[in-house]
Amino acid sequence: SEDYSEEPKAGNNVELTIDINLQAVAEQMLEKTILDLRKNGVGAKQEGKDAEGGAVVAVDVNTGDILACASYPTFDPSTYSSDYNKLLKVDYSPLFNRSLLAIYNPGSTFKMVTALAAINNGVIGRYYPIEDQGIYTYYKEQNFTPRCYYYTSSGGQTHGTIDVMQALSVSCNYYFYEIGRLTASTEGVGWEAVDETAKQLGLGENTGVELPEETGYRANAETKKRLYGEGEQGWYGADVLMASIGQSENKFTPLQLCVYTAALATGGTRYKATFLNRVISSDYTEVIMENEPVILSKLKMTDEAKAAIHDGMRLAVTSGTASTAFADYEIPVCAKTGTVQTDLSIARLRSDSCSFVCYAPADNPQIAIAVYVENGAQGGNLGYIARAILDAYFSEKSSADTYPTEHTFG
């Protein structure tokens, strides 16, 4: 017989924000993409065959609700205990939740920060022209002459003279080197303006999510000193250039990238990320607690800055680096791709890592998505994962609109 000092009671039910259909699509597409990369690679050089793991996060831009959160490789929770010792030895760390715990260079998905800081602080306007000369020579006397990625990969061609929206669309490093340097060297503005913009949009900041998460960090003088100590590790022009394109010491989680993209979609309002929808009594008769959206920060954006970011990310989809996956898509999407070069990928020992962020619909945003794949070669390739999630999201929406009596009686 069993004795209780107090009669056991059924606990309350916790309802999550996760949309089971979107979660399934996110997991399946992430796995399919990474396995396909490992088998076939991508592009003429078949890069990406060394793809390791990745993550996908989708959030409701108007609430911060996490709709999907996938990490690959993963495991079966139902056999977790019996599989635990085996899982510890499996390649690519399936027990590691990359969505919340992996910190990555964002690559070019960071460029909206640099653009916003420059426009918001009056350093440039949205039509400010810069001629991409391929090799950036401002610091040539210090022997630092970074090249535009396109210049290197195309055998010497450049993007020509472009504005900030076109620069976002084609992801021109040269353009962002220049506006990053101009912003950092403008009196009364400085690199602090870029850093503060990134902070307000949630990069290198806690998202507020209910599970353990890494905070990551932003590239600035303090971060560099903390990582490398005193001595010769100052904050130089070269650091500014690399940080302006999302390299240097910018390291963020996929969840942070998604929260940041959602904040861009709302015009600067950043919501607390949450998995909690509501708590209901054990017999489902009473709502104990309804989770309300919480605003963590608000970045003031000028109308010009908002328009530039929107139009640049839209242009990336219609004719730029994100057009492969979305050119014929019925719903207007705003997106940005990222390719992340590491020392190993520059030396051609590993493929580049890649990132992809988007929100949709472009003019009335509802959902934001961030995708990251380690050694995945090309950010544009990840657009297909986001597209599948958007397909599922908007088909659900349309069926809900079409069949208003579903789940009702009478």
Tab-separated table of C-alpha atoms in Angstrom:
chain	number	residue	atom	x	y	z
A	1	SER	CA	0.000	0.000	0.000
A	2	GLU	CA	1.016	3.598	-0.492
A	3	ASP	CA	0.712	6.320	2.126
A	4	TYR	CA	0.499	10.000	1.245
A	5	SER	CA	0.839	12.783	3.772
A	6	GLU	CA	-1.043	14.793	1.192
A	7	GLU	CA	-3.188	13.465	-1.628
A	8	PRO	CA	-1.379	13.936	-5.001
A	9	LYS	CA	-2.993	16.451	-7.341
A	10	ALA	CA	-2.699	16.695	-11.095
A	11	GLY	CA	-0.564	19.624	-12.151
A	12	ASN	CA	-1.575	22.418	-14.467
A	13	ASN	CA	-1.067	22.084	-18.213
A	14	VAL	CA	1.476	24.309	-19.922
A	15	GLU	CA	0.696	25.247	-23.523
A	16	LEU	CA	3.655	26.194	-25.673
A	17	THR	CA	3.834	28.724	-28.504
A	18	ILE	CA	5.398	26.115	-30.815
A	19	ASP	CA	3.325	25.427	-33.920
A	20	ILE	CA	3.681	21.668	-34.404
A	21	ASN	CA	3.335	21.868	-38.205
A	22	LEU	CA	5.980	24.587	-38.549
A	23	GLN	CA	8.237	22.695	-36.134
A	24	ALA	CA	7.962	19.523	-38.236
A	25	VAL	CA	8.721	21.420	-41.463
A	26	ALA	CA	11.673	23.216	-39.852
A	27	GLU	CA	13.189	19.965	-38.556
A	28	GLN	CA	12.647	18.053	-41.798
A	29	MET	CA	13.959	20.797	-44.093
A	30	LEU	CA	17.000	21.506	-41.924
A	31	GLU	CA	17.925	17.821	-41.912
A	32	LYS	CA	17.251	17.416	-45.642
A	33	THR	CA	19.355	20.479	-46.508
A	34	ILE	CA	22.346	19.457	-44.397
A	35	LEU	CA	22.315	15.842	-45.582
A	36	ASP	CA	21.983	17.011	-49.186
A	37	LEU	CA	24.936	19.372	-48.728
A	38	ARG	CA	27.047	16.557	-47.269
A	39	LYS	CA	26.216	14.338	-50.212
A	40	ASN	CA	26.270	16.768	-53.151
A	41	GLY	CA	27.730	20.095	-52.029
A	42	VAL	CA	26.603	23.264	-53.775
A	43	GLY	CA	27.915	25.367	-56.640
A	44	ALA	CA	30.600	24.601	-59.177
A	45	LYS	CA	33.133	23.634	-56.515
A	46	GLN	CA	30.644	21.465	-54.617
A	47	GLU	CA	31.313	23.296	-51.368
A	48	GLY	CA	29.384	22.426	-48.227
A	49	LYS	CA	30.179	18.704	-48.197
A	50	ASP	CA	31.698	19.306	-44.756
A	51	ALA	CA	28.439	20.808	-43.394
A	52	GLU	CA	28.143	19.920	-39.731
A	53	GLY	CA	25.098	21.158	-37.853
A	54	GLY	CA	22.591	23.952	-38.027
A	55	ALA	CA	19.540	25.628	-36.564
A	56	VAL	CA	16.263	27.260	-37.568
A	57	VAL	CA	14.106	29.582	-35.466
A	58	ALA	CA	10.787	31.223	-36.398
A	59	VAL	CA	9.005	33.825	-34.274
A	60	ASP	CA	5.801	35.836	-34.394
A	61	VAL	CA	7.134	39.361	-34.969
A	62	ASN	CA	4.256	41.009	-33.088
A	63	THR	CA	4.469	38.960	-29.873
A	64	GLY	CA	7.888	37.295	-29.598
A	65	ASP	CA	6.204	33.855	-29.570
A	66	ILE	CA	8.595	31.161	-30.804
A	67	LEU	CA	6.730	29.218	-33.508
A	68	ALA	CA	9.519	26.781	-34.422
A	69	CYS	CA	12.927	26.041	-32.945
A	70	ALA	CA	14.968	23.287	-34.578
A	71	SER	CA	18.550	22.127	-34.122
A	72	TYR	CA	20.347	19.496	-36.218
A	73	PRO	CA	21.555	16.870	-35.635
A	74	THR	CA	18.995	16.007	-32.981
A	75	PHE	CA	17.691	12.966	-31.069
A	76	ASP	CA	14.493	11.176	-30.138
A	77	PRO	CA	13.287	12.503	-26.746
A	78	SER	CA	11.281	9.309	-26.134
A	79	THR	CA	14.460	7.194	-26.037
A	80	TYR	CA	16.766	9.892	-24.637
A	81	SER	CA	17.609	8.025	-21.398
A	82	SER	CA	18.428	4.702	-23.050
A	83	ASP	CA	20.309	6.405	-25.912
A	84	TYR	CA	22.232	8.901	-23.754
A	85	ASN	CA	25.643	7.207	-23.696
A	86	LYS	CA	25.468	6.514	-27.412
A	87	LEU	CA	24.441	10.117	-28.150
A	88	LEU	CA	27.529	11.389	-26.359
A	89	LYS	CA	29.705	9.681	-28.985
A	90	VAL	CA	27.727	10.548	-32.130
A	91	ASP	CA	29.346	12.967	-34.617
A	92	TYR	CA	28.325	16.645	-34.646
A	93	SER	CA	26.979	16.723	-31.030
A	94	PRO	CA	23.239	15.951	-31.308
A	95	LEU	CA	22.707	16.899	-27.638
A	96	PHE	CA	23.905	20.456	-28.331
A	97	ASN	CA	20.949	22.813	-28.859
A	98	ARG	CA	22.388	25.073	-31.538
A	99	SER	CA	19.315	27.336	-31.658
A	100	LEU	CA	19.888	28.695	-28.160
A	101	LEU	CA	23.447	27.754	-27.225
A	102	ALA	CA	25.634	28.057	-30.349
A	103	ILE	CA	27.150	31.472	-31.011
A	104	TYR	CA	28.039	32.225	-34.610
A	105	ASN	CA	29.374	35.041	-36.755
A	106	PRO	CA	26.236	36.450	-38.422
A	107	GLY	CA	28.073	37.395	-41.604
A	108	SER	CA	26.226	39.739	-43.925
A	109	THR	CA	22.910	39.360	-42.067
A	110	PHE	CA	24.476	42.001	-39.749
A	111	LYS	CA	24.693	44.615	-42.510
A	112	MET	CA	21.259	46.043	-41.707
A	113	VAL	CA	22.731	47.186	-38.370
A	114	THR	CA	25.547	49.100	-40.071
A	115	ALA	CA	23.105	50.644	-42.558
A	116	LEU	CA	20.648	51.659	-39.830
A	117	ALA	CA	23.328	53.278	-37.671
A	118	ALA	CA	24.667	55.258	-40.641
A	119	ILE	CA	21.247	56.481	-41.825
A	120	ASN	CA	19.714	57.035	-38.382
A	121	ASN	CA	22.668	59.212	-37.394
A	122	GLY	CA	22.713	61.220	-40.607
A	123	VAL	CA	26.062	59.868	-41.825
A	124	ILE	CA	24.525	58.826	-45.160
A	125	GLY	CA	21.142	58.948	-46.872
A	126	ARG	CA	19.429	55.964	-48.442
A	127	TYR	CA	20.605	56.933	-51.941
A	128	TYR	CA	24.189	57.704	-50.905
A	129	PRO	CA	26.357	56.429	-53.798
A	130	ILE	CA	29.615	54.553	-53.348
A	131	GLU	CA	31.684	53.051	-56.145
A	132	ASP	CA	32.727	49.496	-55.363
A	133	GLN	CA	36.363	49.312	-56.474
A	134	GLY	CA	36.801	45.695	-55.443
A	135	ILE	CA	39.814	46.263	-53.203
A	136	TYR	CA	39.281	48.600	-50.247
A	137	THR	CA	42.453	50.661	-50.001
A	138	TYR	CA	41.761	53.206	-47.230
A	139	TYR	CA	44.135	51.354	-44.869
A	140	LYS	CA	46.681	50.258	-47.473
A	141	GLU	CA	49.516	52.017	-45.604
A	142	GLN	CA	48.718	49.726	-42.678
A	143	ASN	CA	48.827	46.778	-45.123
A	144	PHE	CA	45.122	46.084	-44.735
A	145	THR	CA	43.280	45.906	-48.073
A	146	PRO	CA	40.171	43.693	-47.764
A	147	ARG	CA	38.356	42.733	-50.935
A	148	CYS	CA	34.723	42.668	-51.891
A	149	TYR	CA	33.605	39.021	-51.910
A	150	TYR	CA	32.091	39.474	-55.371
A	151	TYR	CA	35.357	40.934	-56.704
A	152	THR	CA	37.265	37.871	-55.488
A	153	SER	CA	34.747	35.294	-56.701
A	154	SER	CA	34.030	36.894	-60.092
A	155	GLY	CA	37.619	37.347	-61.201
A	156	GLY	CA	37.805	41.109	-60.751
A	157	GLN	CA	34.308	42.419	-61.510
A	158	THR	CA	32.717	44.908	-59.128
A	159	HIS	CA	29.179	46.035	-58.245
A	160	GLY	CA	29.892	49.482	-59.711
A	161	THR	CA	28.306	52.570	-58.142
A	162	ILE	CA	25.453	51.589	-55.821
A	163	ASP	CA	23.317	52.923	-52.974
A	164	VAL	CA	22.670	51.265	-49.613
A	165	MET	CA	19.581	49.360	-50.794
A	166	GLN	CA	21.418	47.894	-53.765
A	167	ALA	CA	24.351	47.131	-51.444
A	168	LEU	CA	22.042	45.119	-49.169
A	169	SER	CA	20.558	43.355	-52.175
A	170	VAL	CA	23.885	42.205	-53.641
A	171	SER	CA	25.630	42.127	-50.229
A	172	CYS	CA	28.507	44.380	-51.252
A	173	ASN	CA	31.219	44.259	-48.571
A	174	TYR	CA	32.993	47.295	-50.018
A	175	TYR	CA	29.934	49.495	-49.449
A	176	PHE	CA	29.645	48.472	-45.799
A	177	TYR	CA	33.394	48.827	-45.170
A	178	GLU	CA	33.036	52.448	-46.246
A	179	ILE	CA	29.854	53.363	-44.356
A	180	GLY	CA	31.097	51.530	-41.258
A	181	ARG	CA	34.328	53.541	-41.379
A	182	LEU	CA	32.438	56.803	-42.022
A	183	THR	CA	30.096	56.153	-39.090
A	184	ALA	CA	32.932	55.203	-36.736
A	185	SER	CA	34.936	58.315	-37.683
A	186	THR	CA	32.053	60.841	-37.642
A	187	GLU	CA	32.381	63.234	-34.713
A	188	GLY	CA	29.651	62.763	-32.145
A	189	VAL	CA	28.617	59.404	-33.647
A	190	GLY	CA	31.409	56.823	-33.596
A	191	TRP	CA	31.341	53.025	-33.561
A	192	GLU	CA	29.197	53.297	-30.409
A	193	ALA	CA	26.245	54.163	-32.669
A	194	VAL	CA	26.590	50.856	-34.527
A	195	ASP	CA	27.083	48.967	-31.260
A	196	GLU	CA	24.032	50.577	-29.648
A	197	THR	CA	21.897	49.859	-32.728
A	198	ALA	CA	22.854	46.173	-32.564
A	199	LYS	CA	22.149	46.114	-28.827
A	200	GLN	CA	18.678	47.676	-29.177
A	201	LEU	CA	17.843	45.084	-31.839
A	202	GLY	CA	18.802	42.278	-29.428
A	203	LEU	CA	22.189	41.171	-30.746
A	204	GLY	CA	24.524	40.074	-27.956
A	205	GLU	CA	21.648	40.480	-25.469
A	206	ASN	CA	19.492	37.965	-23.597
A	207	THR	CA	16.264	37.240	-25.447
A	208	GLY	CA	14.348	36.528	-22.231
A	209	VAL	CA	13.520	32.972	-23.321
A	210	GLU	CA	12.609	30.481	-20.566
A	211	LEU	CA	15.415	27.993	-21.371
A	212	PRO	CA	19.183	28.390	-20.865
A	213	GLU	CA	20.703	30.493	-23.652
A	214	GLU	CA	24.068	31.911	-24.589
A	215	THR	CA	24.269	35.694	-24.788
A	216	GLY	CA	27.075	35.957	-27.304
A	217	TYR	CA	28.785	39.315	-27.780
A	218	ARG	CA	29.139	42.261	-30.135
A	219	ALA	CA	32.357	43.373	-31.796
A	220	ASN	CA	33.653	46.432	-29.954
A	221	ALA	CA	36.720	47.577	-28.021
A	222	GLU	CA	35.471	46.126	-24.711
A	223	THR	CA	34.766	42.696	-26.212
A	224	LYS	CA	38.156	42.597	-27.909
A	225	LYS	CA	39.937	43.519	-24.679
A	226	ARG	CA	37.981	40.883	-22.735
A	227	LEU	CA	38.748	38.145	-25.281
A	228	TYR	CA	42.395	38.963	-25.954
A	229	GLY	CA	43.565	40.915	-22.918
A	230	GLU	CA	45.464	44.195	-22.852
A	231	GLY	CA	48.681	44.716	-24.761
A	232	GLU	CA	48.534	45.274	-28.482
A	233	GLN	CA	44.862	44.394	-28.855
A	234	GLY	CA	43.440	47.876	-29.475
A	235	TRP	CA	40.351	48.670	-31.539
A	236	TYR	CA	41.583	49.609	-35.017
A	237	GLY	CA	40.212	50.625	-38.372
A	238	ALA	CA	40.573	47.029	-39.546
A	239	ASP	CA	38.332	45.902	-36.675
A	240	VAL	CA	35.680	48.417	-37.713
A	241	LEU	CA	35.709	47.179	-41.318
A	242	MET	CA	35.359	43.522	-40.335
A	243	ALA	CA	32.705	44.245	-37.704
A	244	SER	CA	30.704	46.312	-40.235
A	245	ILE	CA	30.089	43.202	-42.355
A	246	GLY	CA	29.246	40.916	-39.417
A	247	GLN	CA	32.678	39.371	-38.986
A	248	SER	CA	35.256	40.198	-36.255
A	249	GLU	CA	33.975	39.400	-32.752
A	250	ASN	CA	30.259	39.485	-33.567
A	251	LYS	CA	28.898	36.182	-32.202
A	252	PHE	CA	25.161	35.584	-31.820
A	253	THR	CA	22.739	32.675	-31.408
A	254	PRO	CA	20.216	31.743	-34.126
A	255	LEU	CA	17.455	32.802	-31.699
A	256	GLN	CA	19.056	36.239	-31.358
A	257	LEU	CA	19.295	36.539	-35.145
A	258	CYS	CA	15.593	35.732	-35.371
A	259	VAL	CA	14.630	38.236	-32.642
A	260	TYR	CA	16.768	40.866	-34.431
A	261	THR	CA	15.018	40.172	-37.744
A	262	ALA	CA	11.625	40.432	-36.044
A	263	ALA	CA	12.675	43.801	-34.573
A	264	LEU	CA	13.621	45.010	-38.061
A	265	ALA	CA	10.172	43.905	-39.248
A	266	THR	CA	8.366	45.898	-36.549
A	267	GLY	CA	10.381	49.054	-37.169
A	268	GLY	CA	12.548	48.671	-34.072
A	269	THR	CA	10.331	47.085	-31.390
A	270	ARG	CA	11.985	44.049	-29.807
A	271	TYR	CA	9.813	41.576	-27.912
A	272	LYS	CA	10.885	39.093	-25.272
A	273	ALA	CA	11.228	35.674	-26.887
A	274	THR	CA	8.976	33.090	-25.284
A	275	PHE	CA	7.912	29.450	-25.499
A	276	LEU	CA	5.012	30.009	-23.072
A	277	ASN	CA	1.519	30.532	-24.476
A	278	ARG	CA	-0.642	29.921	-21.404
A	279	VAL	CA	-1.184	27.730	-18.362
A	280	ILE	CA	-4.493	25.834	-18.029
A	281	SER	CA	-5.879	23.835	-15.108
A	282	SER	CA	-5.422	20.053	-15.127
A	283	ASP	CA	-9.036	19.514	-16.231
A	284	TYR	CA	-8.772	22.189	-18.967
A	285	THR	CA	-11.633	24.232	-17.476
A	286	GLU	CA	-9.726	27.269	-16.247
A	287	VAL	CA	-7.031	29.513	-17.697
A	288	ILE	CA	-4.523	30.038	-14.887
A	289	MET	CA	-2.215	32.358	-16.780
A	290	GLU	CA	-2.190	33.932	-20.244
A	291	ASN	CA	1.243	35.048	-21.408
A	292	GLU	CA	1.320	38.639	-22.677
A	293	PRO	CA	3.908	40.101	-25.068
A	294	VAL	CA	6.718	42.001	-23.319
A	295	ILE	CA	8.679	44.768	-25.069
A	296	LEU	CA	12.388	44.628	-24.137
A	297	SER	CA	13.632	47.585	-26.170
A	298	LYS	CA	12.667	50.045	-28.870
A	299	LEU	CA	15.098	51.374	-31.432
A	300	LYS	CA	13.994	54.693	-32.862
A	301	MET	CA	14.281	54.512	-36.641
A	302	THR	CA	13.833	57.419	-39.003
A	303	ASP	CA	11.353	56.880	-41.832
A	304	GLU	CA	14.270	56.997	-44.254
A	305	ALA	CA	16.153	54.290	-42.335
A	306	LYS	CA	13.063	52.051	-42.191
A	307	ALA	CA	12.451	52.477	-45.921
A	308	ALA	CA	16.081	51.747	-46.783
A	309	ILE	CA	16.159	48.499	-44.775
A	310	HIS	CA	12.772	47.344	-46.082
A	311	ASP	CA	13.588	48.148	-49.707
A	312	GLY	CA	17.099	46.668	-49.507
A	313	MET	CA	15.871	43.399	-48.017
A	314	ARG	CA	13.022	43.317	-50.523
A	315	LEU	CA	15.445	43.888	-53.402
A	316	ALA	CA	17.572	40.972	-52.149
A	317	VAL	CA	14.535	38.756	-52.767
A	318	THR	CA	13.412	40.162	-56.121
A	319	SER	CA	16.823	40.427	-57.785
A	320	GLY	CA	19.645	39.894	-55.278
A	321	THR	CA	21.301	37.151	-53.263
A	322	ALA	CA	17.999	35.718	-51.926
A	323	SER	CA	16.261	35.570	-55.301
A	324	THR	CA	17.100	31.926	-56.068
A	325	ALA	CA	14.679	30.628	-53.452
A	326	PHE	CA	12.083	33.405	-53.579
A	327	ALA	CA	12.009	35.068	-57.010
A	328	ASP	CA	8.622	33.544	-57.971
A	329	TYR	CA	7.106	33.536	-54.465
A	330	GLU	CA	3.507	34.760	-54.247
A	331	ILE	CA	3.893	36.420	-50.845
A	332	PRO	CA	6.337	39.367	-50.732
A	333	VAL	CA	9.309	38.528	-48.494
A	334	CYS	CA	12.158	40.682	-47.131
A	335	ALA	CA	15.411	38.756	-46.633
A	336	LYS	CA	19.184	38.877	-46.245
A	337	THR	CA	21.773	36.195	-46.861
A	338	GLY	CA	25.105	35.799	-45.109
A	339	THR	CA	28.325	33.967	-45.908
A	340	VAL	CA	30.744	33.646	-43.030
A	341	GLN	CA	34.430	33.263	-43.754
A	342	THR	CA	36.624	31.760	-41.049
A	343	ASP	CA	40.391	31.403	-41.078
A	344	LEU	CA	39.907	27.778	-42.125
A	345	SER	CA	37.490	28.628	-44.946
A	346	ILE	CA	39.759	31.400	-46.242
A	347	ALA	CA	42.585	28.845	-46.318
A	348	ARG	CA	40.175	26.528	-48.175
A	349	LEU	CA	40.424	23.879	-45.452
A	350	ARG	CA	36.706	24.216	-44.667
A	351	SER	CA	33.638	25.555	-46.451
A	352	ASP	CA	32.224	28.920	-45.401
A	353	SER	CA	29.400	28.857	-42.881
A	354	CYS	CA	26.178	30.574	-43.897
A	355	SER	CA	23.153	32.388	-42.543
A	356	PHE	CA	19.763	33.513	-43.797
A	357	VAL	CA	17.128	35.793	-42.240
A	358	CYS	CA	13.742	36.917	-43.521
A	359	TYR	CA	10.332	38.252	-42.567
A	360	ALA	CA	6.982	38.170	-44.338
A	361	PRO	CA	4.683	39.520	-45.629
A	362	ALA	CA	6.975	42.429	-46.510
A	363	ASP	CA	4.451	45.215	-45.858
A	364	ASN	CA	2.540	43.642	-42.967
A	365	PRO	CA	5.084	41.401	-41.224
A	366	GLN	CA	3.837	38.467	-39.158
A	367	ILE	CA	6.668	35.932	-39.042
A	368	ALA	CA	10.464	36.166	-38.931
A	369	ILE	CA	12.851	33.287	-39.607
A	370	ALA	CA	16.583	32.789	-39.059
A	371	VAL	CA	18.578	29.837	-40.436
A	372	TYR	CA	22.232	28.952	-39.830
A	373	VAL	CA	24.327	26.063	-41.162
A	374	GLU	CA	27.913	25.389	-40.128
A	375	ASN	CA	30.091	25.051	-43.256
A	376	GLY	CA	26.972	25.281	-45.412
A	377	ALA	CA	28.792	27.297	-48.130
A	378	GLN	CA	26.095	29.707	-49.399
A	379	GLY	CA	23.451	31.652	-47.483
A	380	GLY	CA	21.078	31.805	-50.441
A	381	ASN	CA	20.797	28.025	-50.354
A	382	LEU	CA	19.135	28.261	-46.926
A	383	GLY	CA	16.264	30.269	-48.381
A	384	TYR	CA	14.545	27.018	-49.335
A	385	ILE	CA	14.253	26.075	-45.656
A	386	ALA	CA	12.634	29.427	-44.896
A	387	ARG	CA	10.375	29.134	-47.924
A	388	ALA	CA	9.020	25.754	-46.778
A	389	ILE	CA	8.263	27.214	-43.336
A	390	LEU	CA	6.488	30.197	-44.913
A	391	ASP	CA	4.479	27.817	-47.143
A	392	ALA	CA	3.270	25.960	-44.043
A	393	TYR	CA	2.619	29.153	-42.095
A	394	PHE	CA	0.552	30.883	-44.769
A	395	SER	CA	-1.344	27.738	-45.796
A	396	GLU	CA	-2.381	27.386	-42.148
A	397	LYS	CA	-3.426	31.020	-42.122
A	398	SER	CA	-5.496	30.677	-45.283
A	399	SER	CA	-7.202	27.487	-44.098
A	400	ALA	CA	-8.036	29.191	-40.801
A	401	ASP	CA	-9.535	32.066	-42.755
A	402	THR	CA	-11.423	29.742	-45.084
A	403	TYR	CA	-12.879	27.425	-42.467
A	404	PRO	CA	-13.909	29.589	-39.515
A	405	THR	CA	-16.072	26.812	-37.999
A	406	GLU	CA	-13.218	24.321	-37.634
A	407	HIS	CA	-12.878	22.957	-34.065
A	408	THR	CA	-16.375	24.178	-33.129
A	409	PHE	CA	-19.612	22.284	-32.525
A	410	GLY	CA	-23.237	22.986	-33.385
